[in-house]
Amino acid sequence: MARRRGTRTLVGATLLCALVAGCTTADPERNSPDPSPSDPSTPTEAVTVSLGVYGPKALLDAYEDLAEQFSDENPSVTVDLRTHDEPESLLAEIEEGDSPDIFLMAQRHVPGLVEEERVQPVDGLLEARQVDFGDGYQRGGLTAFAADAALQCMPHDVSPVVVYYNKDLVDLARLGTEGDEVPSALDGWTWEMFAQAARQAARGPVHGVHIDPSLEALAPFIWSAGGELVDDVQAPTTLTLSSGESRDALEQVLALVRDPRVTPTLEALEERDAVERFVRGELAMILGSRALTPVLRAEDDLDFDVMPLPRISRLRTIADMNGYCISSDTEHVETAADLLAFAVSSEGAAITARTGHVVPSNLDVAHSSDFDDATQEPESSFIFNEGVRRAQSLPFVGTWPEVSASVEPDLVEMFYAPVIELDTLLERIDTRSGEVLAPESESDAETESE
């Protein structure tokens, strides 16, 4: 039985060790046992386990179905479903000391939870339940949730960012110069073709493209140009937007997004956001993850498809990910692990995949009709699975959300201010990021200077 209450605000270990650069065996004392329906030698007793989730209504309904199906198969277990609109609402509940036994969490918040010891590794627990890490799940998702030589949470949704385009406004056959191959979802397109599509579509009230002024939106273009987002991926101390290929990539992006004939102004976006403009046929292209698909499918008059992010030198993207974590405070480790194993199994993952909101980390489901429904748009839905292999991860540091927030005002200025001094802006962005990523280093440098 599932109870729902809303807040509304390797072949297992061997391959996983390679993914996370070394493994340790699970600590049996940390994983305190409880009556588990998966262990026939354990007396069956009634257990209530709480599951925290977030998302739009269709996804919350799917999580409720998932919880009820698990309880149907495990009659001694009741799932207390805690629903939220956003991951930040669920995160606040966890940080206040009221953590569900198992919960879904956006990948960007997981490093902080690991540093605060609010989650416990799941690789040993899932290996004991014969979860096939080797061939069964997206490799990029596993590496994104791995730290301290262990899998901290199990990836659920691994959704690469793609370009959604209005097929009535963007004609792929018109792109490129004479002799160029027509861009396709399978082969992708160059930055020049992408920029050409945006400029061709920009006519009258219609704008060509919108790109968010955020680190997450800019990172794939920096990586595509051969640049790096930070000085050290394993232990970053500063952003590196002002140097080398990173700066070159930003120059190309800014040449497009700072053209008010091609991209909506900040004032226009405050009046109607980019998604609404795309739905109304006032915007030809928009960047987004799989979560945007159901929103666009709901519009009967909208004919859309998807393309990979354009390449400057090589194909790269970033993925919007979340995963199931087990609380370090749970008294029901074994039951929580049973529920986790079910949620990411083919049976459980299919329930959420059918909503159209997620790209399942479970490969069997990702390549099934539960995810790729040929009767619905986008026609080129297969590129979501292709894109996962080209997705790079952001640094696994707990302060990354603070880094993004600290530089956002400068990025907005870089995109929309009438006049900018790019070198000054980029150096300021890098400096501000260092104050968050390495505050002790900044303090030491000031002391030495004095």
Coordinates of C-alpha atoms in Angstrom, one line a residue:
M1 CA 0.0 0.0 0.0
A2 CA 1.3 3.4 -0.9
R3 CA 0.4 6.5 1.1
R4 CA 1.0 9.9 -0.5
R5 CA 1.3 13.2 1.3
G6 CA 2.4 16.3 -0.5
T7 CA 4.2 19.4 0.7
R8 CA 3.5 21.3 -2.5
T9 CA 5.8 24.1 -2.0
L10 CA 28.6 -5.1 -10.8
V11 CA 28.0 -7.7 -13.1
G12 CA 28.4 -5.5 -10.5
A13 CA 31.3 -4.5 -8.3
T14 CA 34.2 -5.0 -10.7
L15 CA 32.9 -2.6 -13.4
L16 CA 31.7 -0.1 -10.8
C17 CA 35.2 0.0 -9.3
A18 CA 36.5 1.0 -12.6
L19 CA 33.9 3.7 -12.9
V20 CA 34.6 5.3 -9.6
A21 CA 38.4 4.7 -9.5
G22 CA 38.5 2.1 -6.8
C23 CA 36.0 0.5 -4.5
T24 CA 35.6 -0.4 -0.9
T25 CA 33.2 -3.1 0.3
A26 CA 30.0 -2.1 2.0
D27 CA 30.3 -1.6 5.8
P28 CA 27.9 -4.2 7.2
E29 CA 27.6 -2.3 10.5
R30 CA 26.6 1.0 8.7
N31 CA 23.9 -0.8 6.9
S32 CA 21.9 -1.9 9.9
P33 CA 19.5 -4.7 8.9
D34 CA 15.8 -4.6 9.1
P35 CA 13.1 -7.1 8.2
S36 CA 13.4 -7.5 4.4
P37 CA 10.9 -9.2 2.2
S38 CA 13.8 -10.0 -0.2
D39 CA 15.4 -12.3 2.5
P40 CA 13.3 -15.4 2.9
S41 CA 15.2 -16.3 6.1
T42 CA 14.1 -13.1 7.8
P43 CA 10.7 -13.1 9.5
T44 CA 8.2 -10.9 7.6
E45 CA 7.1 -8.0 9.7
A46 CA 5.2 -4.8 8.7
V47 CA 7.5 -2.0 7.7
T48 CA 6.8 1.6 6.5
V49 CA 9.4 3.2 4.4
S50 CA 9.2 6.8 3.2
L51 CA 10.0 7.8 -0.4
G52 CA 10.6 11.5 -1.3
V53 CA 10.1 12.6 -4.9
Y54 CA 9.5 15.8 -6.8
G55 CA 8.2 16.8 -10.2
P56 CA 5.1 17.8 -12.2
K57 CA 1.8 16.1 -11.5
A58 CA 2.2 13.4 -14.2
L59 CA 5.5 12.3 -12.7
L60 CA 4.1 12.4 -9.1
D61 CA 1.3 10.2 -10.2
A62 CA 3.8 7.8 -11.8
Y63 CA 5.8 7.6 -8.5
E64 CA 2.6 6.8 -6.7
D65 CA 1.9 4.0 -9.2
L66 CA 5.5 2.8 -8.6
A67 CA 5.1 2.8 -4.8
E68 CA 1.8 0.9 -5.0
Q69 CA 3.2 -1.7 -7.4
F70 CA 6.2 -2.3 -5.0
S71 CA 3.8 -2.7 -2.1
D72 CA 1.6 -5.1 -4.1
E73 CA 4.6 -7.3 -4.6
N74 CA 5.8 -6.8 -1.0
P75 CA 2.6 -6.9 1.1
S76 CA 4.4 -6.3 4.4
V77 CA 5.8 -3.0 3.2
T78 CA 3.9 0.3 3.2
V79 CA 5.4 3.2 1.2
D80 CA 4.9 6.7 2.6
L81 CA 5.2 8.9 -0.5
R82 CA 6.3 12.5 0.2
T83 CA 5.8 14.7 -2.9
H84 CA 7.3 18.0 -3.8
D85 CA 7.2 20.4 -6.7
E86 CA 11.0 21.0 -6.8
P87 CA 14.2 19.3 -5.6
E88 CA 15.0 22.3 -3.5
S89 CA 11.9 21.8 -1.4
L90 CA 12.8 18.2 -0.7
L91 CA 16.4 19.2 0.0
A92 CA 15.2 21.7 2.6
E93 CA 13.2 18.9 4.3
I94 CA 16.3 16.7 4.4
E95 CA 18.6 19.4 5.7
E96 CA 16.1 20.2 8.5
G97 CA 16.6 16.6 9.7
D98 CA 13.3 15.1 8.4
S99 CA 14.8 13.0 5.6
P100 CA 12.8 10.3 3.9
D101 CA 14.3 6.8 4.0
I102 CA 14.9 7.0 0.2
F103 CA 14.6 10.0 -1.9
L104 CA 15.1 11.4 -5.4
M105 CA 17.6 14.2 -5.7
A106 CA 19.0 16.4 -8.5
Q107 CA 22.6 15.5 -9.2
R108 CA 23.8 19.1 -8.6
H109 CA 22.7 18.8 -4.9
V110 CA 24.2 15.3 -4.3
P111 CA 27.8 16.4 -3.7
G112 CA 26.7 18.6 -0.8
L113 CA 24.7 15.8 0.7
V114 CA 27.7 13.5 0.5
E115 CA 29.9 16.0 2.2
E116 CA 27.4 16.4 5.0
E117 CA 27.1 12.6 5.3
R118 CA 23.4 12.6 4.7
V119 CA 23.4 9.7 2.2
Q120 CA 25.0 6.3 2.3
P121 CA 26.6 4.5 -0.7
V122 CA 24.2 2.2 -2.6
D123 CA 26.6 0.1 -4.7
G124 CA 27.0 -2.7 -2.2
L125 CA 23.3 -2.8 -1.4
L126 CA 22.4 -3.0 -5.1
E127 CA 25.0 -5.5 -5.9
A128 CA 23.5 -7.8 -3.2
R129 CA 20.2 -7.5 -5.1
Q130 CA 21.8 -8.5 -8.5
V131 CA 21.5 -5.1 -10.1
D132 CA 23.6 -5.3 -13.3
F133 CA 25.9 -2.2 -13.3
G134 CA 27.9 -3.7 -16.2
D135 CA 25.5 -3.5 -19.1
G136 CA 22.2 -2.5 -17.6
Y137 CA 22.6 1.3 -16.9
Q138 CA 23.9 4.4 -18.5
R139 CA 27.6 4.6 -17.8
G140 CA 27.6 8.5 -17.7
G141 CA 24.9 8.4 -15.1
L142 CA 26.9 6.0 -12.8
T143 CA 30.0 8.1 -13.0
A144 CA 28.1 11.3 -12.3
F145 CA 26.9 9.9 -9.0
A146 CA 30.2 8.3 -7.9
A147 CA 32.5 9.8 -5.3
D148 CA 34.8 8.5 -2.6
A149 CA 35.3 5.2 -4.4
A150 CA 31.5 4.4 -4.2
L151 CA 28.2 4.9 -5.9
Q152 CA 26.5 7.5 -3.7
C153 CA 23.1 7.4 -5.4
M154 CA 21.6 5.4 -8.2
P155 CA 20.9 7.4 -11.4
H156 CA 17.2 7.5 -12.4
D157 CA 16.8 10.2 -15.1
V158 CA 19.9 11.0 -17.3
S159 CA 18.5 13.6 -19.7
P160 CA 20.9 15.3 -22.1
V161 CA 20.3 18.8 -23.3
V162 CA 19.2 19.0 -26.9
V163 CA 17.9 21.7 -29.3
Y164 CA 14.1 21.7 -29.8
Y165 CA 13.1 23.4 -33.0
N166 CA 9.9 24.4 -34.6
K167 CA 9.7 22.5 -37.9
D168 CA 7.6 25.3 -39.5
L169 CA 10.3 27.9 -38.8
V170 CA 13.5 25.9 -39.2
D171 CA 14.3 24.2 -42.6
L172 CA 17.3 22.0 -42.1
A173 CA 17.6 21.5 -45.9
R174 CA 18.4 25.3 -46.3
L175 CA 21.4 25.2 -44.0
G176 CA 25.1 25.2 -44.9
T177 CA 26.8 26.3 -48.2
E178 CA 26.8 24.5 -51.5
G179 CA 28.3 21.1 -51.2
D180 CA 27.6 20.8 -47.5
E181 CA 25.7 17.8 -46.3
V182 CA 22.2 18.6 -44.9
P183 CA 22.4 18.4 -41.1
S184 CA 20.5 15.5 -39.5
A185 CA 19.7 14.3 -36.0
L186 CA 22.0 11.4 -36.5
D187 CA 25.1 13.3 -37.7
G188 CA 24.4 16.6 -35.9
W189 CA 25.3 20.1 -37.2
T190 CA 28.0 22.7 -36.8
W191 CA 27.8 25.9 -34.8
E192 CA 27.7 27.8 -38.1
M193 CA 24.7 25.9 -39.3
F194 CA 22.9 26.4 -36.0
A195 CA 23.6 30.2 -36.1
Q196 CA 22.4 30.3 -39.7
A197 CA 19.2 28.5 -38.7
A198 CA 18.6 31.1 -36.0
R199 CA 19.2 34.0 -38.3
Q200 CA 17.0 32.6 -41.1
A201 CA 14.1 32.0 -38.7
A202 CA 14.3 35.5 -37.2
R203 CA 11.7 37.4 -39.1
G204 CA 9.3 40.1 -37.7
P205 CA 8.0 39.1 -34.3
V206 CA 9.8 35.7 -34.5
H207 CA 13.2 35.2 -32.8
G208 CA 15.6 32.5 -33.8
V209 CA 16.9 31.0 -30.5
H210 CA 17.2 31.4 -26.8
I211 CA 20.1 30.2 -24.7
D212 CA 20.0 30.7 -20.9
P213 CA 22.8 32.9 -19.4
S214 CA 24.0 30.1 -17.1
L215 CA 27.1 28.0 -16.5
E216 CA 25.1 24.9 -17.3
A217 CA 23.9 26.2 -20.7
L218 CA 27.4 27.5 -21.6
A219 CA 29.4 24.5 -20.5
P220 CA 28.7 22.2 -23.5
F221 CA 29.9 24.9 -25.9
I222 CA 33.1 25.4 -23.9
W223 CA 33.7 21.7 -23.9
S224 CA 32.9 21.4 -27.6
A225 CA 35.6 24.0 -28.4
G226 CA 38.1 22.0 -26.4
G227 CA 38.0 24.3 -23.4
E228 CA 37.5 23.6 -19.7
L229 CA 35.0 25.0 -17.3
V230 CA 37.3 24.8 -14.3
D231 CA 41.1 24.6 -13.5
D232 CA 40.9 21.1 -12.0
V233 CA 37.9 18.8 -12.6
Q234 CA 38.7 16.7 -9.5
A235 CA 39.4 19.6 -7.1
P236 CA 38.4 22.9 -8.8
T237 CA 39.5 26.2 -7.3
T238 CA 38.3 28.5 -10.0
L239 CA 36.3 28.8 -13.3
T240 CA 38.5 29.3 -16.4
L241 CA 36.1 31.2 -18.7
S242 CA 38.7 33.8 -19.4
S243 CA 41.4 31.5 -20.9
G244 CA 42.1 29.9 -24.2
E245 CA 39.4 27.9 -26.0
S246 CA 36.9 28.7 -23.3
R247 CA 37.0 32.4 -24.1
D248 CA 36.9 31.6 -27.9
A249 CA 33.8 29.5 -27.4
L250 CA 32.0 32.3 -25.5
E251 CA 32.9 34.8 -28.2
Q252 CA 31.0 32.7 -30.7
V253 CA 28.0 32.2 -28.5
L254 CA 27.8 35.9 -27.6
A255 CA 28.0 37.0 -31.3
L256 CA 24.6 35.2 -31.7
V257 CA 22.8 35.7 -28.4
R258 CA 23.7 39.4 -28.1
D259 CA 21.9 40.1 -31.4
P260 CA 18.4 41.4 -30.4
R261 CA 17.1 40.5 -33.9
V262 CA 17.9 36.9 -33.3
T263 CA 17.3 36.4 -29.6
P264 CA 14.6 37.8 -27.3
T265 CA 15.7 40.7 -25.1
L266 CA 15.6 40.4 -21.3
E267 CA 12.5 42.6 -21.2
A268 CA 10.7 40.4 -23.8
L269 CA 11.5 37.3 -21.7
E270 CA 10.1 38.9 -18.6
E271 CA 6.9 39.5 -20.5
R272 CA 6.7 35.9 -21.8
D273 CA 9.4 33.3 -21.1
A274 CA 11.2 31.3 -23.7
V275 CA 9.0 28.2 -23.5
E276 CA 5.8 30.1 -23.9
R277 CA 7.3 32.0 -26.9
F278 CA 8.3 28.7 -28.5
V279 CA 4.8 27.2 -28.0
R280 CA 3.3 30.4 -29.5
G281 CA 5.5 30.2 -32.6
E282 CA 7.5 33.3 -31.6
L283 CA 10.8 31.4 -31.1
A284 CA 12.3 28.9 -33.5
M285 CA 14.7 27.1 -31.3
I286 CA 15.2 26.4 -27.5
L287 CA 17.6 24.3 -25.5
G288 CA 16.1 21.8 -23.1
S289 CA 16.2 18.4 -21.6
R290 CA 13.6 15.6 -21.9
A291 CA 11.4 17.3 -19.3
L292 CA 10.3 19.8 -22.0
T293 CA 8.9 17.1 -24.3
P294 CA 5.5 16.5 -22.5
V295 CA 5.0 20.3 -22.3
L296 CA 5.3 20.6 -26.1
R297 CA 3.4 17.5 -26.8
A298 CA 0.4 19.1 -25.1
E299 CA 0.2 21.7 -27.9
D300 CA -1.8 20.4 -30.7
D301 CA -0.7 23.0 -33.3
L302 CA 3.0 22.7 -32.6
D303 CA 5.1 20.6 -35.0
F304 CA 8.6 20.1 -33.4
D305 CA 11.6 17.9 -33.4
V306 CA 15.0 17.8 -31.7
M307 CA 18.6 18.0 -32.8
P308 CA 21.9 17.5 -30.9
L309 CA 23.6 20.6 -29.5
P310 CA 25.7 22.1 -32.3
R311 CA 29.4 21.3 -32.3
I312 CA 32.1 24.0 -32.4
S313 CA 34.8 21.3 -32.7
R314 CA 33.3 18.2 -31.3
L315 CA 29.9 17.0 -30.2
R316 CA 29.3 17.6 -26.5
T317 CA 26.3 18.2 -24.2
I318 CA 25.4 18.3 -20.6
A319 CA 22.7 16.1 -18.9
D320 CA 20.0 17.0 -16.4
M321 CA 20.2 14.1 -13.9
N322 CA 18.6 12.9 -10.8
G323 CA 19.0 9.7 -8.8
Y324 CA 17.6 7.8 -5.9
C325 CA 19.6 8.2 -2.6
I326 CA 19.3 6.3 0.7
S327 CA 19.4 8.4 3.8
S328 CA 22.2 7.8 6.2
D329 CA 19.7 8.1 9.0
T330 CA 17.2 5.5 7.9
E331 CA 16.4 2.6 10.2
H332 CA 15.1 0.5 7.3
V333 CA 18.2 0.2 5.1
E334 CA 17.3 -3.2 3.6
T335 CA 13.7 -2.3 2.8
A336 CA 14.9 1.0 1.3
A337 CA 17.4 -0.8 -0.8
D338 CA 14.7 -3.2 -2.0
L339 CA 12.5 -0.3 -3.0
L340 CA 15.5 1.4 -4.8
A341 CA 16.3 -1.8 -6.7
F342 CA 12.7 -2.0 -7.8
A343 CA 12.5 1.6 -8.8
V344 CA 15.5 1.3 -11.2
S345 CA 14.5 -2.2 -12.5
S346 CA 13.0 -2.5 -15.9
E347 CA 9.6 -2.9 -14.3
G348 CA 9.9 0.2 -12.1
A349 CA 11.7 2.4 -14.6
A350 CA 9.1 1.8 -17.3
I351 CA 6.4 3.3 -15.1
T352 CA 8.2 6.7 -15.0
A353 CA 9.5 6.5 -18.6
R354 CA 6.0 6.3 -20.0
T355 CA 5.3 9.8 -18.7
G356 CA 7.7 11.2 -21.3
H357 CA 9.5 13.3 -18.7
V358 CA 12.6 11.3 -18.2
V359 CA 15.5 9.5 -20.0
P360 CA 15.8 6.3 -17.9
S361 CA 19.2 5.2 -16.9
N362 CA 18.0 1.6 -17.3
L363 CA 19.1 0.8 -20.8
D364 CA 16.5 -1.8 -21.5
V365 CA 13.8 0.7 -20.8
A366 CA 15.6 3.6 -22.6
H367 CA 15.6 1.5 -25.8
S368 CA 12.0 0.3 -25.4
S369 CA 8.7 1.7 -26.6
D370 CA 8.0 2.8 -23.0
F371 CA 10.4 5.6 -23.6
D372 CA 10.7 6.0 -27.4
D373 CA 7.0 6.1 -28.5
A374 CA 7.2 6.3 -32.3
T375 CA 3.6 7.6 -32.4
Q376 CA 4.5 10.9 -30.7
E377 CA 6.8 13.8 -31.3
P378 CA 9.7 14.3 -31.4
E379 CA 10.4 12.1 -34.3
S380 CA 14.2 12.1 -33.5
S381 CA 13.7 11.0 -29.9
F382 CA 16.6 8.5 -30.3
I383 CA 19.1 11.4 -29.9
F384 CA 18.4 11.5 -26.2
N385 CA 20.0 8.1 -25.8
E386 CA 22.8 9.1 -28.2
G387 CA 23.4 12.3 -26.3
V388 CA 24.0 10.6 -23.0
R389 CA 27.3 9.2 -24.4
R390 CA 28.4 12.7 -25.2
A391 CA 27.4 14.3 -22.0
Q392 CA 30.1 15.6 -19.6
S393 CA 29.5 16.1 -15.9
L394 CA 29.9 19.2 -13.8
P395 CA 32.5 19.0 -11.0
F396 CA 31.4 16.9 -8.0
V397 CA 31.7 19.6 -5.4
G398 CA 29.1 20.6 -2.8
T399 CA 29.4 24.3 -3.5
W400 CA 28.6 24.1 -7.2
P401 CA 25.1 25.5 -6.8
E402 CA 26.6 28.5 -5.0
V403 CA 29.2 29.0 -7.7
S404 CA 26.4 29.1 -10.4
A405 CA 24.4 31.6 -8.3
S406 CA 27.4 33.8 -7.6
V407 CA 28.3 34.4 -11.3
E408 CA 24.7 34.5 -12.7
P409 CA 24.4 38.3 -12.5
D410 CA 27.7 38.7 -14.5
L411 CA 26.4 36.2 -17.1
V412 CA 23.2 38.1 -17.5
E413 CA 25.2 41.3 -18.0
M414 CA 27.4 39.5 -20.6
F415 CA 24.3 38.4 -22.5
Y416 CA 22.1 41.5 -22.3
A417 CA 24.1 44.7 -21.4
P418 CA 24.2 47.1 -24.3
V419 CA 28.0 47.4 -24.1
I420 CA 30.4 45.0 -22.4
E421 CA 34.2 44.6 -21.8
L422 CA 34.4 40.9 -22.2
D423 CA 37.9 40.3 -20.8
T424 CA 37.0 42.3 -17.6
L425 CA 33.7 40.4 -17.2
L426 CA 35.3 37.0 -17.6
E427 CA 38.1 37.7 -15.2
R428 CA 35.5 38.9 -12.7
I429 CA 33.5 35.7 -13.1
D430 CA 36.6 33.6 -12.6
T431 CA 37.6 35.5 -9.5
R432 CA 34.1 35.3 -8.0
S433 CA 34.0 31.6 -8.5
G434 CA 37.3 31.2 -6.7
E435 CA 35.9 33.0 -3.7
V436 CA 33.3 30.2 -3.4
L437 CA 35.3 27.2 -4.6
A438 CA 38.5 28.0 -2.6
P439 CA 37.8 30.6 0.1
E440 CA 40.8 29.5 2.1
S441 CA 43.1 30.0 -0.8
E442 CA 41.7 33.5 -1.3
S443 CA 42.2 34.3 2.4
D444 CA 45.8 33.0 2.2
A445 CA 46.5 35.1 -0.9
E446 CA 45.2 38.2 0.8
T447 CA 47.4 37.5 3.9
E448 CA 50.5 37.1 1.8
S449 CA 49.7 40.3 -0.1
E450 CA 49.4 42.2 3.2

